[in-house]
Backbone as CSV, one residue per row, in Angstrom:
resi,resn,N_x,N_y,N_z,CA_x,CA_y,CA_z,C_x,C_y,C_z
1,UNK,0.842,-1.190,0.000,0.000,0.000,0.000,0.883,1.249,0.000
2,UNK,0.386,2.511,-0.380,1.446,3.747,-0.583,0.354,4.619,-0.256
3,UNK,0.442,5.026,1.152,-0.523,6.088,1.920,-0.881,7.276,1.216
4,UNK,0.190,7.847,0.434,0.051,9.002,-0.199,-0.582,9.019,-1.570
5,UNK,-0.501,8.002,-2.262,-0.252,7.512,-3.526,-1.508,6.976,-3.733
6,UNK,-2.276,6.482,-2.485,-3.565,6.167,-2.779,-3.570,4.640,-3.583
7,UNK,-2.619,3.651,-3.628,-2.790,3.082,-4.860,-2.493,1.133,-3.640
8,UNK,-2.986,0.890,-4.023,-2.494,-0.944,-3.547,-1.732,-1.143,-4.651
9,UNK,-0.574,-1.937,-4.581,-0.062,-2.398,-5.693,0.453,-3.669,-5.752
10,UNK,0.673,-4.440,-6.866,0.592,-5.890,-7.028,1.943,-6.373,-7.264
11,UNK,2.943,-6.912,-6.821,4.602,-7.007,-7.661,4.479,-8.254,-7.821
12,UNK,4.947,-8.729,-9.149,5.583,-10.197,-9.179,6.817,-10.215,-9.824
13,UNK,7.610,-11.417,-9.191,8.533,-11.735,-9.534,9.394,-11.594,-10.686
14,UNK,10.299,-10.436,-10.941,10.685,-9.695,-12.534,9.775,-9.048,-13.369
15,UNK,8.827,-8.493,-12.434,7.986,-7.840,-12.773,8.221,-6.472,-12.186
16,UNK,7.644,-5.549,-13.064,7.560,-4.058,-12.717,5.951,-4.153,-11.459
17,UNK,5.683,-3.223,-10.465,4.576,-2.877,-10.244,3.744,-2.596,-10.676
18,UNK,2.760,-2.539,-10.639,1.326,-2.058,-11.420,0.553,-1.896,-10.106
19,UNK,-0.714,-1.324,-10.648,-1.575,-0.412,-9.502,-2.968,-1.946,-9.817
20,UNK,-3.421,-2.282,-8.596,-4.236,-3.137,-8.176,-5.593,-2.577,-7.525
21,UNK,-5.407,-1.723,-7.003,-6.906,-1.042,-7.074,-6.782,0.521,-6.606
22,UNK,-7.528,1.249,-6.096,-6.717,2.350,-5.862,-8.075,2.837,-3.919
23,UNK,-7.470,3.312,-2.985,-8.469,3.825,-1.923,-7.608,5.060,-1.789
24,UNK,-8.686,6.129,-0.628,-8.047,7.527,-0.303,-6.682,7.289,0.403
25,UNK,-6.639,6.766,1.331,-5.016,6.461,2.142,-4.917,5.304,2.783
26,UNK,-4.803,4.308,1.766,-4.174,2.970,2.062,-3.202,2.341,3.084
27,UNK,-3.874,1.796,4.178,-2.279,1.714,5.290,-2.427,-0.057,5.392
28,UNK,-2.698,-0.387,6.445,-2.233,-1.650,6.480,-3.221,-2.542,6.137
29,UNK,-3.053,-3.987,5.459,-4.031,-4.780,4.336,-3.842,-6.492,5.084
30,UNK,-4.736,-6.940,4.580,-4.258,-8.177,4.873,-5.611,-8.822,3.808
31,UNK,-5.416,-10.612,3.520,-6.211,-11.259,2.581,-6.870,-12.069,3.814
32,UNK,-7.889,-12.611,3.932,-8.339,-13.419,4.621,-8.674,-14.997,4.049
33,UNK,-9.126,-15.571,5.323,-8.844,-17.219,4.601,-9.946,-17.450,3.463
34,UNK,-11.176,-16.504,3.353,-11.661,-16.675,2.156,-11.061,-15.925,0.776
35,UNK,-10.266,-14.999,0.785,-9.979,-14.553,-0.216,-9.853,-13.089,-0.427
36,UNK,-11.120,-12.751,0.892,-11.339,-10.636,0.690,-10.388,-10.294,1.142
37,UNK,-9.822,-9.267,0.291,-8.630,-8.081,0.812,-9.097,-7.536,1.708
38,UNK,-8.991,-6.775,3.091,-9.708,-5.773,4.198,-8.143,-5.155,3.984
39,UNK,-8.141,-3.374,4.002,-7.565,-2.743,3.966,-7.876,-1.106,4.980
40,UNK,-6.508,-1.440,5.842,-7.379,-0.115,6.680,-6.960,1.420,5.858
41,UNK,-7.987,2.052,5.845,-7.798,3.656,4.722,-8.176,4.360,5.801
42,UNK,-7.361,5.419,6.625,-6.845,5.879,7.401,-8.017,7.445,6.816
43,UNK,-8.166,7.639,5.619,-8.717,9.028,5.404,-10.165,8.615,5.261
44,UNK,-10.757,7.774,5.185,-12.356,7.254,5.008,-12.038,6.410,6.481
45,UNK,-11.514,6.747,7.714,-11.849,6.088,8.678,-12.271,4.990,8.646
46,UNK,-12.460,3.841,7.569,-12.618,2.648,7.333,-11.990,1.427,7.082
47,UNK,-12.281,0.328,7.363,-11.487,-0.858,6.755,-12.456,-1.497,5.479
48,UNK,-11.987,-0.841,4.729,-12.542,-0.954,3.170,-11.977,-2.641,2.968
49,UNK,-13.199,-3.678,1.889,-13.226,-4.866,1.051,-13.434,-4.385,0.071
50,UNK,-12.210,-5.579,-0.649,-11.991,-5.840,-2.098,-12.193,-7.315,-2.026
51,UNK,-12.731,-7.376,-3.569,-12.581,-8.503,-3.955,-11.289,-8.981,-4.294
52,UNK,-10.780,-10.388,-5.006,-10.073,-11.055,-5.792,-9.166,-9.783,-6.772
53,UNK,-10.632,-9.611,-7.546,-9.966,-8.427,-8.687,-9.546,-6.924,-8.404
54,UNK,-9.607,-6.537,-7.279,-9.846,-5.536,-6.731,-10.634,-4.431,-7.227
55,UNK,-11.435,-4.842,-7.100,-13.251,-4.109,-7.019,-13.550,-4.362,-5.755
56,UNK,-14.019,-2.751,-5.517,-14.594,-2.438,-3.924,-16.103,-2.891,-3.307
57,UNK,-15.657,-3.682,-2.607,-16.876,-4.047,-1.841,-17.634,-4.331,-0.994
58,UNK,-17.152,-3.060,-0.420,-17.849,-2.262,0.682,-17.133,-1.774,2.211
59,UNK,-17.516,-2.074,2.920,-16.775,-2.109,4.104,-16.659,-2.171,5.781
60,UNK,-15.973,-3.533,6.159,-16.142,-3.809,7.538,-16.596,-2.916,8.655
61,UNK,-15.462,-1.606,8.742,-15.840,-0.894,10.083,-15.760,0.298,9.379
62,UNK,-16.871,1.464,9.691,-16.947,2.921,8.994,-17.164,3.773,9.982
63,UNK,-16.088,4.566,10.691,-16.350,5.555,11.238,-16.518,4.954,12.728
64,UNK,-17.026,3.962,13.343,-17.509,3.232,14.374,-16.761,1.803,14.858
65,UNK,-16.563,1.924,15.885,-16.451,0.247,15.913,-16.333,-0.124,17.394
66,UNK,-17.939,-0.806,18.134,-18.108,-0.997,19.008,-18.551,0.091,19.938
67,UNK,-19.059,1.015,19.363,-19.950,2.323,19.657,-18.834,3.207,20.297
68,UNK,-17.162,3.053,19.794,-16.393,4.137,19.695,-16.430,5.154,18.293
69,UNK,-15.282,5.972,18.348,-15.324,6.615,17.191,-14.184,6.027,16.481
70,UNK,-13.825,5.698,15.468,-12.795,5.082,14.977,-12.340,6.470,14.170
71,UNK,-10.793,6.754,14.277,-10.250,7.447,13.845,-9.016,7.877,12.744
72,UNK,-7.931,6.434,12.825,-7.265,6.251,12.206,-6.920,4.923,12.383
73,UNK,-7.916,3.927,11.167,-7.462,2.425,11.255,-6.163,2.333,10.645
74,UNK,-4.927,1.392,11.488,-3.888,1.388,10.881,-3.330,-0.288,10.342
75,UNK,-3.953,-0.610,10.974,-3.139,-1.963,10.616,-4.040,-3.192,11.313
76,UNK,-4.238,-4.118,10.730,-5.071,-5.345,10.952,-4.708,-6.963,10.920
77,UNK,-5.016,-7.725,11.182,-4.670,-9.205,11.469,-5.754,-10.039,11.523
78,UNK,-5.854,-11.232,11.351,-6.767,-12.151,11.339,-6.247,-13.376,11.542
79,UNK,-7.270,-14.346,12.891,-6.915,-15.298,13.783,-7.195,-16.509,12.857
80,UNK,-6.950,-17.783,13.727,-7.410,-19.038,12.197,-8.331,-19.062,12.655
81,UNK,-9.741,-18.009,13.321,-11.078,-18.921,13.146,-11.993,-17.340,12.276
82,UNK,-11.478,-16.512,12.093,-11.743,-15.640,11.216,-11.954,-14.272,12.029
83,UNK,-11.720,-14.307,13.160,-12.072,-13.015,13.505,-10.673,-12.024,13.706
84,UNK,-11.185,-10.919,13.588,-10.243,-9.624,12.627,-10.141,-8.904,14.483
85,UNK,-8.733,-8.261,14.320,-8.316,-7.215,15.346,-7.434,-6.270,14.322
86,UNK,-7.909,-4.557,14.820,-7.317,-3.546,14.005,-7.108,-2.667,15.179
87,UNK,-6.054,-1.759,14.690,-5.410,-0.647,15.404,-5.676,0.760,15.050
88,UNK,-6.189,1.775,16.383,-6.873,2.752,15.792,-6.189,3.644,16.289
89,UNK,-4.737,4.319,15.565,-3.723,4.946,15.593,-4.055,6.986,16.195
90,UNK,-4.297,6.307,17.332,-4.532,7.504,17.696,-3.191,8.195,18.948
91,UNK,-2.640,9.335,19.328,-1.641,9.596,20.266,-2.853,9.748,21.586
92,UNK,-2.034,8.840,22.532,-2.768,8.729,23.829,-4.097,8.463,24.265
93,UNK,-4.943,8.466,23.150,-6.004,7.700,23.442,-6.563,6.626,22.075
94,UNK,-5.564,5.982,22.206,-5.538,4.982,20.768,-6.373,3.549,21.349
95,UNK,-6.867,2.624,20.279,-7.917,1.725,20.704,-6.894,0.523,19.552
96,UNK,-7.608,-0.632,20.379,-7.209,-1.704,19.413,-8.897,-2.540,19.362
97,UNK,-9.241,-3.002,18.501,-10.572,-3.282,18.704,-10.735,-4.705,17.857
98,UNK,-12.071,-6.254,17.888,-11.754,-7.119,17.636,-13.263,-6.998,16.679
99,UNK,-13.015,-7.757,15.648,-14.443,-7.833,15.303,-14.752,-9.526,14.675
100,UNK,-15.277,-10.035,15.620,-15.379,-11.061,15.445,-16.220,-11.374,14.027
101,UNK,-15.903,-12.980,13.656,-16.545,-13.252,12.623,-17.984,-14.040,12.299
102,UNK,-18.427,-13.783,13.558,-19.892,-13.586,13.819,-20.318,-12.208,13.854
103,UNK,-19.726,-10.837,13.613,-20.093,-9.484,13.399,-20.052,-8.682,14.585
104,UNK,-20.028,-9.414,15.844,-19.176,-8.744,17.426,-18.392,-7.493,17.099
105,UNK,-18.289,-6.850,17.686,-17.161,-5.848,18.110,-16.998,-5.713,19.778
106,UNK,-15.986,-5.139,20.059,-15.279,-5.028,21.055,-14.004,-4.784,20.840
107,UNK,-13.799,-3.654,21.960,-12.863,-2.917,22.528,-11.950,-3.255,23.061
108,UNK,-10.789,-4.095,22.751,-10.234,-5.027,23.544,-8.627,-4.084,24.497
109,UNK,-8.759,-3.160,23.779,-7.327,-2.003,24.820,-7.769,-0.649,24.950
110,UNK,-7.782,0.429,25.443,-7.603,1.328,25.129,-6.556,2.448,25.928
111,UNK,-6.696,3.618,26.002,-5.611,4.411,26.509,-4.391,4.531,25.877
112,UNK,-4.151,3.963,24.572,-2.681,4.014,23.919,-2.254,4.844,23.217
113,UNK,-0.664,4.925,23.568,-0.035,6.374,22.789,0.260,5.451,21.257
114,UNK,-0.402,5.810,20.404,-0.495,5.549,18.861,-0.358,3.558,18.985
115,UNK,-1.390,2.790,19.137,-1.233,1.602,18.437,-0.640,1.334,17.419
116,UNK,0.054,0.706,16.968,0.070,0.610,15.581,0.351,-0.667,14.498
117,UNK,1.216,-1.505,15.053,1.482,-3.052,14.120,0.516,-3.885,14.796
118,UNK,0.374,-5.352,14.596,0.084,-6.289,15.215,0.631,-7.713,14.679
119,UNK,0.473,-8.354,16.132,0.670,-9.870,15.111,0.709,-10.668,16.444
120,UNK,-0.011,-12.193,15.923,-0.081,-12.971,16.940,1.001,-13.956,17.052
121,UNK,0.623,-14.324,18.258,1.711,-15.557,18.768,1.654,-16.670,18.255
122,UNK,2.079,-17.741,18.373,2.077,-19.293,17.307,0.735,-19.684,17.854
123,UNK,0.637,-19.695,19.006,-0.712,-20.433,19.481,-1.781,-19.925,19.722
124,UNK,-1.363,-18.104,19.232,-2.709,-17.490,19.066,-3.394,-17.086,20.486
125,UNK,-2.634,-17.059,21.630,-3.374,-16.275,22.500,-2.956,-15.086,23.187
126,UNK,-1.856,-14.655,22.281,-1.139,-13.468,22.506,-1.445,-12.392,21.312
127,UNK,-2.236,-11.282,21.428,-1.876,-10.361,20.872,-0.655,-9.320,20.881
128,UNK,0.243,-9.247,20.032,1.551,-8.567,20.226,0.809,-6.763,19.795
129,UNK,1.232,-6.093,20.065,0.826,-4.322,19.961,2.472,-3.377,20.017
130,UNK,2.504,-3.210,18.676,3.714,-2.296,18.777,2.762,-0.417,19.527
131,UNK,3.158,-0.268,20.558,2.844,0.892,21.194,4.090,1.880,20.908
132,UNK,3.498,2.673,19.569,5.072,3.550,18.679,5.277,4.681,19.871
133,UNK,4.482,5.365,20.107,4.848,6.916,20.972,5.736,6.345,22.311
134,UNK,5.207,5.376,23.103,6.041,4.669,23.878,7.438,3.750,24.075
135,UNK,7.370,3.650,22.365,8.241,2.900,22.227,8.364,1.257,22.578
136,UNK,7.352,0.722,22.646,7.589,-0.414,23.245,6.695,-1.952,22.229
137,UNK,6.372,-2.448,23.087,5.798,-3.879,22.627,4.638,-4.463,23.537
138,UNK,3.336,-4.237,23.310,2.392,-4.720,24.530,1.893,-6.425,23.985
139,UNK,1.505,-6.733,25.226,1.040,-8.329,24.896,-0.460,-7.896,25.548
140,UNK,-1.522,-8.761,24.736,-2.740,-8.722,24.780,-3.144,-10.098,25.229
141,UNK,-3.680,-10.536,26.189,-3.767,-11.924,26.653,-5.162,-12.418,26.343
142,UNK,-5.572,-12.929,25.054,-7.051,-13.008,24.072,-7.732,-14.196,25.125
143,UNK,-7.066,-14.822,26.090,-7.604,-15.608,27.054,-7.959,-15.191,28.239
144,UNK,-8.176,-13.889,28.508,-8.423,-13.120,29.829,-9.879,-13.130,29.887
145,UNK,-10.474,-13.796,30.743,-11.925,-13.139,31.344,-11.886,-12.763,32.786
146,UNK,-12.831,-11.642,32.634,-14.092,-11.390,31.718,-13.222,-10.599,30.381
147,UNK,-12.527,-9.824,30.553,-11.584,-8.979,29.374,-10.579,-8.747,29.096
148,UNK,-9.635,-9.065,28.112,-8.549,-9.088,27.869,-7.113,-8.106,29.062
149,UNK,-6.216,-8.990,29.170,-5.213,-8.374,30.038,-4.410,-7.820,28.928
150,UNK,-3.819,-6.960,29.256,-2.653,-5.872,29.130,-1.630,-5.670,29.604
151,UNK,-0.568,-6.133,29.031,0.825,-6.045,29.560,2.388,-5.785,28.940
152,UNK,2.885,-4.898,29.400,4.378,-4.027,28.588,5.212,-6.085,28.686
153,UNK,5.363,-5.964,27.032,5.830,-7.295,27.012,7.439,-6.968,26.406
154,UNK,7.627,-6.350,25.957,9.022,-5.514,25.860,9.397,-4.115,25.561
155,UNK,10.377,-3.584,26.180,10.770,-2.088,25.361,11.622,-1.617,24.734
156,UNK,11.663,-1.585,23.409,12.865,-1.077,22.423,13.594,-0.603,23.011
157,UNK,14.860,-0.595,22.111,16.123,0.378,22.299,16.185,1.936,21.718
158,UNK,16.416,2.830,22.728,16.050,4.108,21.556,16.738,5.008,21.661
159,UNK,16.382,5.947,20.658,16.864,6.648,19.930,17.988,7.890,20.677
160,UNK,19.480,8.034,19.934,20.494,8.534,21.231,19.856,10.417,21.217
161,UNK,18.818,10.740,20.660,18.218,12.240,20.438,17.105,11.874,21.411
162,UNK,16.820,10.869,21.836,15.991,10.824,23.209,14.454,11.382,22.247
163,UNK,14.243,11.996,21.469,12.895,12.004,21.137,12.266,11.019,20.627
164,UNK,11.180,11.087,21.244,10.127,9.873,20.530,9.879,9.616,19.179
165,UNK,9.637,10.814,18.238,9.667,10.371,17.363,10.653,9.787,16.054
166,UNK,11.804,9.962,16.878,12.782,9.105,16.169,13.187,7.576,16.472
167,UNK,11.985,7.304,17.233,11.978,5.798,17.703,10.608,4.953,17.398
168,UNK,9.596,5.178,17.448,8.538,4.737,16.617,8.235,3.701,16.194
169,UNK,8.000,2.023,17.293,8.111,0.687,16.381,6.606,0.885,15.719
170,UNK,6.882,0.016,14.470,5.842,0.348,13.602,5.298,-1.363,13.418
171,UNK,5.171,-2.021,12.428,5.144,-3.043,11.840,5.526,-4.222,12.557
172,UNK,4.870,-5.640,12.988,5.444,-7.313,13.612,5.106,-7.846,12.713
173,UNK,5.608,-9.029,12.861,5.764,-10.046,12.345,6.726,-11.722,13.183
174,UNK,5.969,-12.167,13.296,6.039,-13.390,14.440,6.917,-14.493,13.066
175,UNK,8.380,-14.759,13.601,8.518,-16.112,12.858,8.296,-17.706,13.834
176,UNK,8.981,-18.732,12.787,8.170,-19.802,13.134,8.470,-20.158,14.355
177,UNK,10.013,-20.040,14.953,10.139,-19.799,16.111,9.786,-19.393,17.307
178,UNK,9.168,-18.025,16.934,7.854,-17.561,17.675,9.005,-16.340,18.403
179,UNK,9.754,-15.760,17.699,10.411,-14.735,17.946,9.921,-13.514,17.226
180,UNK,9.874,-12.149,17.472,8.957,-11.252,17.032,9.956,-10.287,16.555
181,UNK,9.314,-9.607,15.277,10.273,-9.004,14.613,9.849,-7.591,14.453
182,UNK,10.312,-6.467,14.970,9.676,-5.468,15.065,10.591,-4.180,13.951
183,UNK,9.294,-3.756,12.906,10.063,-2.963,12.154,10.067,-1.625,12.736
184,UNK,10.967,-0.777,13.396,11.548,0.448,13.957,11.895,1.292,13.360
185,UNK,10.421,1.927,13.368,10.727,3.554,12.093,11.781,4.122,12.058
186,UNK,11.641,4.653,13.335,12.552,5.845,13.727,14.118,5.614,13.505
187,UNK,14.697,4.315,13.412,15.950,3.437,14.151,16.126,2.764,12.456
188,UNK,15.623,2.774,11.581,16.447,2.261,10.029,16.849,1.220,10.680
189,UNK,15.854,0.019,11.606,16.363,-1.174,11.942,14.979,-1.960,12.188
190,UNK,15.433,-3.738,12.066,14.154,-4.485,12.647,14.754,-4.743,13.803
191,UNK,14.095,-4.721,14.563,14.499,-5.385,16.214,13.549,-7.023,16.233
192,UNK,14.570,-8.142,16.739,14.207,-9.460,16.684,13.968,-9.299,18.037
193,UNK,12.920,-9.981,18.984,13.072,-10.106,20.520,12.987,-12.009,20.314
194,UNK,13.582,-12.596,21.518,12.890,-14.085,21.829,11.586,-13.772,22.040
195,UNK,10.775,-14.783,21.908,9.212,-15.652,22.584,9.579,-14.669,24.050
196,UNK,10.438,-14.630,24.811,10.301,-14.041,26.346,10.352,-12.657,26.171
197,UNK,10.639,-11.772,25.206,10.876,-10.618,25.469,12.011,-9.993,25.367
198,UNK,13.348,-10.413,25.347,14.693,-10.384,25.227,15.169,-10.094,23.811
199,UNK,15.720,-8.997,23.880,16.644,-8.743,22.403,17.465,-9.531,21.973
200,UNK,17.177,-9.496,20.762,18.539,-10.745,19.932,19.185,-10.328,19.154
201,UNK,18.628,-9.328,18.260,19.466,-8.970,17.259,18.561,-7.380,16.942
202,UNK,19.437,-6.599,16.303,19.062,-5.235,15.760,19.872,-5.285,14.303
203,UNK,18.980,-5.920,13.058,19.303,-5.541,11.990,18.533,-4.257,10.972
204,UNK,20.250,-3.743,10.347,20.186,-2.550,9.949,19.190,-2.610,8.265
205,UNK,18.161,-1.953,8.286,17.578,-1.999,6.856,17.973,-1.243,5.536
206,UNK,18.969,-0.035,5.996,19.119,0.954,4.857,18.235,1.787,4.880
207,UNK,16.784,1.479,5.593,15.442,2.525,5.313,15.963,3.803,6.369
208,UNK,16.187,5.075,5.949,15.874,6.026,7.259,14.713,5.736,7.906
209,UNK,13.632,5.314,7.234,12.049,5.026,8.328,11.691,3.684,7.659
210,UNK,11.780,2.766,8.473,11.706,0.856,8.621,9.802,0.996,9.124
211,UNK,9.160,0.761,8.130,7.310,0.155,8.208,7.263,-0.508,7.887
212,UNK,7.802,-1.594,7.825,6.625,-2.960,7.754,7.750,-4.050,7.400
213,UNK,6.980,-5.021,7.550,7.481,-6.584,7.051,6.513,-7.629,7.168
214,UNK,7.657,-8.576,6.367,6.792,-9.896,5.730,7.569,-10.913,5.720
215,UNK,7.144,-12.338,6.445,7.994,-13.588,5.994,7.521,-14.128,4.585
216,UNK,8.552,-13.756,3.255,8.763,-15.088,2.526,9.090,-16.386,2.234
217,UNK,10.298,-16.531,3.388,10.230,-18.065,3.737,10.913,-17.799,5.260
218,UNK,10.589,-18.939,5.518,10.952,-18.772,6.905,11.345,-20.043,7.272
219,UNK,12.180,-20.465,6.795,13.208,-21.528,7.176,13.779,-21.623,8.705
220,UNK,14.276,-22.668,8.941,15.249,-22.766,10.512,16.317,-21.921,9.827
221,UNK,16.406,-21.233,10.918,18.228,-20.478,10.949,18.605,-20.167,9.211
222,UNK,17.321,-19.450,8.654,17.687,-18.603,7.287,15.743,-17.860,6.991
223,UNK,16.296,-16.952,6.873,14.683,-16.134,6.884,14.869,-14.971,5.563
224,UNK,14.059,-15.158,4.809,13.580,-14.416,3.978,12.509,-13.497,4.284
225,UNK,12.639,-11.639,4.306,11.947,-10.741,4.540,11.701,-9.877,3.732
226,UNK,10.384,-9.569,3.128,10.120,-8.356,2.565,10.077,-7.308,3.495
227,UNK,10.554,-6.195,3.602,10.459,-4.986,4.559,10.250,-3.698,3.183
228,UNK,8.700,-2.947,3.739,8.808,-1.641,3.579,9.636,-0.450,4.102
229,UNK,9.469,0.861,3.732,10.131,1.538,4.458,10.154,3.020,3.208
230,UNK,10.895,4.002,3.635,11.205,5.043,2.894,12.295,6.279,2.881
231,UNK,12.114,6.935,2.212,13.589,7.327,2.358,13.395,9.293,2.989
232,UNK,12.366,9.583,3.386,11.690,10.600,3.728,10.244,10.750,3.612
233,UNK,9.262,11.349,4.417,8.055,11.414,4.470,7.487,12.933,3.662
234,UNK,6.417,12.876,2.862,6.002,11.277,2.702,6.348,10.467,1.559
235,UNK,7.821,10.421,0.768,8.263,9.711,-0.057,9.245,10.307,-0.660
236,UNK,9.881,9.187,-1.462,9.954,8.274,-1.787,9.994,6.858,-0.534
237,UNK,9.397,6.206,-1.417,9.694,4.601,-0.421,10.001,3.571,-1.564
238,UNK,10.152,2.636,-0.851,10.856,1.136,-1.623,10.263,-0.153,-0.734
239,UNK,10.482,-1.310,-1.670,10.315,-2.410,-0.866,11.677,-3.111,-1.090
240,UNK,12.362,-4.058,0.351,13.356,-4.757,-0.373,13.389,-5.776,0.369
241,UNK,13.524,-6.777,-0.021,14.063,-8.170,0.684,15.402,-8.383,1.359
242,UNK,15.229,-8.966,2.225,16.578,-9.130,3.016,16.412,-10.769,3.456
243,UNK,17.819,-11.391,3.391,17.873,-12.787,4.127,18.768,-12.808,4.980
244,UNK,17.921,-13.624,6.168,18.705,-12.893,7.406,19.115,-14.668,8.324
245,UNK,20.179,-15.134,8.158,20.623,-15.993,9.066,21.009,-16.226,10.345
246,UNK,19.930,-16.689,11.072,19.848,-16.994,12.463,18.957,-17.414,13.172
């Protein structure tokens, strides 16, 4: 997706890009196990569906979700029994919210300085929450009754200008290991933690601002990553792969 650019775009392999459908400000997307694209568009306060072909059709959460105000959907995930959790990128009073796939909503965090990545644990009862203004990593415990627990599950390394916004984790991604990979705007780095919370590695991306990633393969001890990112706001950006042994 290219926030500014308005455009989803499709790459294949020795292929140039091409434009795949187009929304007002495209942020974070995901396909679900039937097939619909859900894409959160940050300027229509919505998580806009596409089809297959990308033709619009219609959309999950508008303006609302769970009789809050939804403000800036940023980024979304989906569990293996179909129900969707998105991040509503707000400074200090940010929401993460679930919408089950029986049509539920609920409020599952709130009070946060800018939500913003997500991604679950191998066994799925951990919600991971990159908390960017804070700098840190929250765990969401999807097994808490009556309502989900909340807890600082790690905190980046940051930035030697001490301001926040040059530290900013953005983007997870859980490998098979079940080690979490956090793309770090501010820091032109992914930060790896163990399953416990513990730093392992801080690799360097080249991006001045590191948003996002993706496992392409994810082998034992050799990992293939697509990582977004850019080279000033709000652009140019790039996508590039990196293989990372360990």
């Amino acid at each position: 997706t290219t926030l500014s650019g308005g455009q989803l775009l499709r790459v294949r392999r020795g292929e140039a890009p091409v434009t795949w459908a187009e929304a007002r400000c495209p942020n974070g997307q995901l396909i679900t196990v039937g097939g619909i694209h859900l894409v959160c568009d940050s300027a229509e306060r919505a998580i806009v569906q596409f089809d297959r072909t990308g033709s619009r059709r219609g959309e999950l959460v508008n303006g609302q979700c769970a009789r809050h105000t939804v403000r800036c959907p940023n980024d979304l995930i989906e569990d293996r029994h179909g129900n969707g959790f998105f991040t509503d990128s707000v400074r200090e009073s940010g929401r993460v919210f679930k919408v089950g796939k029986d049509g539920s909503q609920q409020c599952i965090a709130g009070g946060l300085d800018y939500p913003n990545g997500l991604a679950l644990s191998p066994d799925q009862s951990l919600l991971y929450v990159a908390e960017s203004y804070q700098n840190r990593v929250l765990a969401i415990s999807l097994n808490g009754k009556p309502a989900p627990t909340v807890l600082v599950w790690a905190v980046l390394p940051g930035h030697r200008s001490g301001k926040p916004v040059n530290n900013l984790p953005d983007g997870l991604a859980i490998d098979a290991e079940g080690r979490v990979w956090v793309a770090h705007y501010g820091m032109s780095a992914i930060q790896v933690f163990s399953p416990e919370g513990s730093l392992l590695a801080s690799l360097d991306t080249a991006f001045p601002l590191t948003s996002n990633l993706c496992f392409v393969s994810d082998q034992p001890h050799r990992k293939s990553v697509l990582i977004t990112g850019g080279y000033a706001e709000p652009g140019p950006g790039a996508v590039l792969m990196m293989t990372v042994d360990m």
